[in-house]
Short mmCIF file of C-alpha atoms and ligand atoms in Angstrom, two decimals:
data_model
loop_
_atom_site.label_atom_id
_atom_site.label_comp_id
_atom_site.label_asym_id
_atom_site.label_seq_id
_atom_site.Cartn_x
_atom_site.Cartn_y
_atom_site.Cartn_z
CA UNK R 1 0.00 0.00 0.00
CA UNK R 2 2.85 2.37 0.85
CA UNK R 3 4.43 1.76 -2.54
CA UNK R 4 1.08 2.50 -4.23
CA UNK R 5 0.87 5.73 -2.30
CA UNK R 6 4.36 6.79 -3.30
CA UNK R 7 3.57 5.93 -6.93
CA UNK R 8 0.41 8.04 -6.74
CA UNK R 9 2.33 10.94 -5.25
CA UNK R 10 4.97 10.79 -7.98
CA UNK R 11 2.24 10.67 -10.63
CA UNK R 12 0.73 13.73 -8.97
CA UNK R 13 3.99 15.64 -9.01
CA UNK R 14 4.36 15.17 -12.76
CA UNK R 15 0.79 16.11 -13.73
CA UNK R 16 -0.46 19.68 -13.87
CA UNK R 17 -3.94 18.47 -12.85
CA UNK R 18 -2.52 17.69 -9.41
CA UNK R 19 -1.15 21.20 -8.91
CA UNK R 20 -1.47 22.52 -5.40
CA UNK R 21 -5.00 23.56 -4.64
CA UNK R 22 -6.24 26.75 -3.08
CA UNK R 23 -6.38 25.45 0.50
CA UNK R 24 -2.86 24.05 0.30
CA UNK R 25 -1.44 27.32 -1.05
CA UNK R 26 -3.21 29.25 1.66
CA UNK R 27 -2.61 27.05 4.71
CA UNK R 28 0.57 25.06 4.14
CA UNK R 29 3.01 26.84 6.49
CA UNK R 30 4.91 23.90 8.06
CA UNK R 31 6.78 25.63 10.88
CA UNK R 32 6.52 25.28 14.68
CA UNK R 33 3.18 26.94 15.45
CA UNK R 34 2.12 26.58 11.81
CA UNK R 35 0.10 24.20 9.66
CA UNK R 36 1.13 21.31 7.39
CA UNK R 37 -1.17 20.30 4.54
CA UNK R 38 -0.56 16.65 3.69
CA UNK R 39 -2.19 15.04 0.61
CA UNK R 40 -3.90 11.71 1.27
CA UNK R 41 -4.35 8.73 -1.03
CA UNK R 42 -7.11 8.83 -3.68
CA UNK R 43 -10.35 7.64 -2.10
CA UNK R 44 -14.05 8.43 -1.91
CA UNK R 45 -13.89 8.83 1.84
CA UNK R 46 -10.99 10.35 3.76
CA UNK R 47 -8.58 8.21 5.70
CA UNK R 48 -8.79 8.84 9.43
CA UNK R 49 -5.44 10.24 10.38
CA UNK R 50 -3.76 11.19 13.63
CA UNK R 51 -0.81 13.37 14.57
CA UNK R 52 0.87 12.72 17.90
CA UNK R 53 -2.08 10.45 18.66
CA UNK R 54 -4.71 13.17 18.08
CA UNK R 55 -7.35 13.14 15.32
CA UNK R 56 -6.63 15.49 12.40
CA UNK R 57 -8.90 17.63 10.20
CA UNK R 58 -9.41 16.21 6.70
CA UNK R 59 -11.14 18.03 3.84
CA UNK R 60 -11.61 17.51 0.14
CA UNK R 61 -9.64 20.05 -1.85
CA UNK R 62 -11.17 21.52 -5.01
CA UNK R 63 -13.70 18.64 -4.99
CA UNK R 64 -10.81 16.30 -5.73
CA UNK R 65 -8.32 14.69 -3.42
CA UNK R 66 -8.46 14.57 0.36
CA UNK R 67 -5.93 16.49 2.36
CA UNK R 68 -5.03 16.42 6.04
CA UNK R 69 -4.63 19.82 7.70
CA UNK R 70 -2.27 19.36 10.62
CA UNK R 71 -1.61 21.83 13.43
CA UNK R 72 2.06 21.85 14.51
CA UNK R 73 2.67 22.76 18.17
CA UNK R 74 5.17 25.55 18.88
CA UNK R 75 7.28 23.04 20.81
CA UNK R 76 7.94 20.81 17.75
CA UNK R 77 11.52 20.98 16.49
CA UNK R 78 12.26 21.47 12.78
CA UNK R 79 12.75 18.16 10.95
CA UNK R 80 10.67 15.24 9.73
CA UNK R 81 7.27 14.63 11.35
CA UNK R 82 4.54 12.22 10.34
CA UNK R 83 0.83 11.59 10.49
CA UNK R 84 -0.51 8.08 10.82
CA UNK R 85 -3.68 6.57 9.39
CA UNK R 86 -5.91 4.17 11.32
CA UNK R 87 -4.54 1.42 9.09
CA UNK R 88 -1.01 2.19 10.26
CA UNK R 89 0.31 4.00 7.19
CA UNK R 90 2.71 6.86 7.79
CA UNK R 91 2.91 10.05 5.77
CA UNK R 92 5.88 12.31 6.40
CA UNK R 93 6.08 16.07 6.28
CA UNK R 94 8.94 18.45 6.97
CA UNK R 95 8.81 21.14 9.62
CA UNK R 96 10.92 24.17 8.75
CA UNK R 97 12.50 26.54 11.27
CA UNK R 98 10.89 29.82 12.24
CA UNK R 99 12.25 32.51 14.54
CA UNK R 100 9.93 34.20 17.02
CA UNK R 101 10.65 37.57 18.57
CA UNK R 102 10.55 38.47 22.28
CA UNK R 103 8.19 40.85 24.03
CA UNK R 104 8.62 42.47 27.44
CA UNK R 105 5.47 43.38 29.35
CA UNK R 106 5.24 45.28 32.64
CA UNK R 107 2.34 44.37 34.92
CA UNK R 108 1.57 46.51 37.97
CA UNK R 109 -0.36 43.64 39.57
CA UNK R 110 2.40 41.27 40.76
CA UNK R 111 -0.29 38.60 41.40
CA UNK R 112 -0.60 38.27 37.62
CA UNK R 113 3.11 37.41 37.39
CA UNK R 114 3.51 35.19 40.47
CA UNK R 115 0.04 34.31 41.80
CA UNK R 116 -0.33 33.05 45.38
CA UNK R 117 -1.31 29.47 46.29
CA UNK R 118 -5.07 30.08 46.36
CA UNK R 119 -5.00 31.69 42.92
CA UNK R 120 -2.74 28.96 41.54
CA UNK R 121 -5.43 26.44 42.45
CA UNK R 122 -8.04 28.46 40.57
CA UNK R 123 -5.67 28.92 37.61
CA UNK R 124 -5.02 25.16 37.41
CA UNK R 125 -8.74 24.37 37.46
CA UNK R 126 -9.43 26.93 34.74
CA UNK R 127 -6.54 25.66 32.65
CA UNK R 128 -7.87 22.08 32.75
CA UNK R 129 -11.32 23.29 31.69
CA UNK R 130 -9.89 25.12 28.69
CA UNK R 131 -7.49 22.33 27.68
CA UNK R 132 -10.46 19.98 27.62
CA UNK R 133 -12.27 22.31 25.20
CA UNK R 134 -9.27 22.33 22.84
CA UNK R 135 -9.26 18.51 22.80
CA UNK R 136 -12.84 18.27 21.47
CA UNK R 137 -13.23 16.77 18.01
CA UNK R 138 -16.65 17.00 16.34
CA UNK R 139 -17.62 15.47 13.01
CA UNK R 140 -18.75 18.70 11.32
CA UNK R 141 -16.88 20.12 8.32
CA UNK R 142 -15.66 23.69 8.84
CA UNK R 143 -17.84 26.17 6.89
CA UNK R 144 -14.73 27.98 5.62
CA UNK R 145 -10.99 27.60 6.15
CA UNK R 146 -10.16 31.09 4.94
CA UNK R 147 -11.42 32.85 8.06
CA UNK R 148 -13.03 36.26 8.29
CA UNK R 149 -11.36 38.62 10.74
CA UNK R 150 -13.24 38.56 14.04
CA UNK R 151 -12.86 42.36 14.33
CA UNK R 152 -11.71 45.09 11.97
CA UNK R 153 -8.61 46.72 13.37
CA UNK R 154 -4.85 46.83 13.55
CA UNK R 155 -2.98 43.62 14.39
CA UNK R 156 -0.85 44.23 17.47
CA UNK R 157 0.98 41.33 19.19
CA UNK R 158 1.81 38.48 16.83
CA UNK R 159 1.48 34.76 17.58
CA UNK R 160 4.48 32.97 19.14
CA UNK R 161 6.17 35.95 20.78
CA UNK R 162 8.35 34.84 23.69
CA UNK R 163 6.91 36.79 26.57
CA UNK R 164 8.56 38.20 29.66
CA UNK R 165 6.29 39.60 32.37
CA UNK R 166 8.21 41.98 34.66
CA UNK R 167 11.36 40.26 33.39
CA UNK R 168 10.20 36.68 34.00
CA UNK R 169 9.64 34.40 31.01
CA UNK R 170 6.18 32.87 30.77
CA UNK R 171 4.37 30.88 28.05
CA UNK R 172 4.77 32.24 24.53
CA UNK R 173 1.91 34.23 23.02
CA UNK R 174 -0.62 31.58 21.93
CA UNK R 175 -2.72 33.79 19.67
CA UNK R 176 -3.04 36.98 17.70
CA UNK R 177 -4.00 40.35 19.17
CA UNK R 178 -6.10 43.06 17.57
CA UNK R 179 -5.82 46.58 18.97
CA UNK R 180 -9.47 47.63 19.11
CA UNK R 181 -11.46 49.59 21.69
CA UNK R 182 -13.64 48.15 24.44
CA UNK R 183 -17.13 47.39 23.15
CA UNK R 184 -16.09 46.47 19.59
CA UNK R 185 -18.37 43.60 18.48
CA UNK R 186 -16.66 40.23 17.84
CA UNK R 187 -17.82 38.16 14.84
CA UNK R 188 -17.38 34.42 14.35
CA UNK R 189 -14.65 33.89 11.70
CA UNK R 190 -16.49 30.74 10.56
CA UNK R 191 -19.67 28.95 11.63
CA UNK R 192 -19.50 26.86 14.77
CA UNK R 193 -20.87 25.79 18.09
CA UNK R 194 -20.10 27.50 21.39
CA UNK R 195 -18.44 24.81 23.53
CA UNK R 196 -17.18 26.81 26.51
CA UNK R 197 -17.60 30.23 28.06
CA UNK R 198 -15.90 31.39 31.25
CA UNK R 199 -14.48 34.26 33.27
CA UNK R 200 -10.88 33.27 33.96
CA UNK R 201 -7.99 34.65 36.02
CA UNK R 202 -5.62 35.13 33.06
CA UNK R 203 -7.98 35.18 30.06
CA UNK R 204 -10.86 37.12 31.58
CA UNK R 205 -14.20 36.67 29.83
CA UNK R 206 -13.65 33.94 27.25
CA UNK R 207 -15.57 32.18 24.46
CA UNK R 208 -14.62 28.92 22.70
CA UNK R 209 -16.14 28.10 19.29
CA UNK R 210 -15.83 24.67 17.67
CA UNK R 211 -15.67 25.08 13.87
CA UNK R 212 -15.47 21.32 13.32
CA UNK R 213 -12.93 18.49 13.37
CA UNK R 214 -10.66 19.97 16.00
CA UNK R 215 -10.55 23.45 14.46
CA UNK R 216 -11.36 25.65 17.45
CA UNK R 217 -11.29 29.41 18.06
CA UNK R 218 -10.88 31.04 21.46
CA UNK R 219 -11.56 34.73 22.12
CA UNK R 220 -10.62 36.33 25.43
CA UNK R 221 -10.33 39.50 27.56
CA UNK R 222 -13.94 40.30 26.52
CA UNK R 223 -16.03 42.95 28.25
CA UNK R 224 -19.23 41.05 27.43
CA UNK R 225 -20.13 37.50 26.34
CA UNK R 226 -23.31 37.40 24.26
CA UNK R 227 -23.54 33.63 23.65
CA UNK R 228 -23.93 30.56 25.83
CA UNK R 229 -22.66 26.99 25.65
CA UNK R 230 -24.55 25.00 23.00
CA UNK R 231 -25.37 28.01 20.79
CA UNK R 232 -24.88 27.51 17.07
CA UNK R 233 -23.31 30.58 15.48
CA UNK R 234 -23.29 31.39 11.79
CA UNK R 235 -20.24 32.75 9.99
CA UNK R 236 -20.09 36.42 11.01
CA UNK R 237 -22.43 35.79 13.95
CA UNK R 238 -22.06 37.98 17.06
CA UNK R 239 -20.13 36.45 20.00
CA UNK R 240 -19.46 39.29 22.41
CA UNK R 241 -17.57 42.54 22.87
CA UNK R 242 -13.89 43.44 23.17
CA UNK R 243 -12.58 44.36 26.63
CA UNK R 244 -9.58 44.17 28.96
CA UNK R 245 -10.64 41.51 31.50
CA UNK R 246 -8.06 39.09 32.97
CA UNK R 247 -4.32 39.64 32.44
CA UNK R 248 -4.50 42.44 29.87
CA UNK R 249 -2.60 45.72 29.84
CA UNK R 250 -5.38 47.43 27.87
CA UNK R 251 -8.40 46.73 25.68
CA UNK R 252 -7.71 44.34 22.79
CA UNK R 253 -9.02 41.11 21.32
CA UNK R 254 -6.88 38.00 21.80
CA UNK R 255 -7.77 35.22 19.33
CA UNK R 256 -6.43 31.66 19.48
CA UNK R 257 -6.81 29.13 16.70
CA UNK R 258 -6.31 25.47 17.59
CA UNK R 259 -5.98 22.46 15.28
CA UNK R 260 -5.69 18.91 16.63
CA UNK R 261 -5.11 20.47 20.06
CA UNK R 262 -2.15 22.56 18.83
CA UNK R 263 -2.33 26.33 19.07
CA UNK R 264 -1.32 27.68 15.67
CA UNK R 265 -0.81 31.11 14.13
CA UNK R 266 -4.25 32.63 13.35
CA UNK R 267 -2.56 34.87 10.75
CA UNK R 268 -2.36 31.79 8.48
CA UNK R 269 -6.16 31.61 8.35
CA UNK R 270 -6.66 35.29 7.48
CA UNK R 271 -3.88 35.39 4.88
CA UNK R 272 -1.48 37.65 6.81
CA UNK R 273 1.20 35.06 7.72
CA UNK R 274 4.76 36.32 7.12
ZN1 LIG S 301 -2.86 38.14 23.18
#
């Protein structure tokens, strides 16, 4: 079967009909914190594939072949990675290096840098709740993979920045920030189902939207949440309003995009990846 697959891939490479499709051109940014688009074998139904043991989004490109759209965690080192089908076949892809800049942030509230024991307990509980949301995998097909911007406004902090709060290194920036005023309405970048809302120590008022097959958006630091768990939202549907709740130095929208439980650069999905 592997040999057949390789033969099919070689045939593809030599035929113009198999040229890279629109989704591949748009989304294939195989770097740590990026996305790898991996073509699958010719079939009427997609192979079920996993990356690091987690189910992966598969879509049909240009009404032709199936492709796997794989989220690459920031912690993955450049080199050869692979996805694996349920039948045990491996498909390799190459992760290329990418440099991320550093950002230094000063917080007046020292509790937001080194929280005390009681707060750490709350933070841990909230973290678990959110990690569980990222692990969800529903059967629905995403309505669109080229996302609409959730707000109109200037992009501020980029994804992947190494962050130092009052000089102490913390987790890298897991999403993309938009500098927009408090009260700005937030629109769903694609259709989806609201799977979690909360008011968290670090993230403030937060909404999770499941777009399908492990493709999940998270919006945080909101001033108002206007949806509840279980709501179905249409593409462009209203989710809430921008604010500065949680660990935020001022009003902005923070947007995470997650694929197969890996936080990836949202800029890829709005065509602004550099
Ligand atoms: Zn942010």
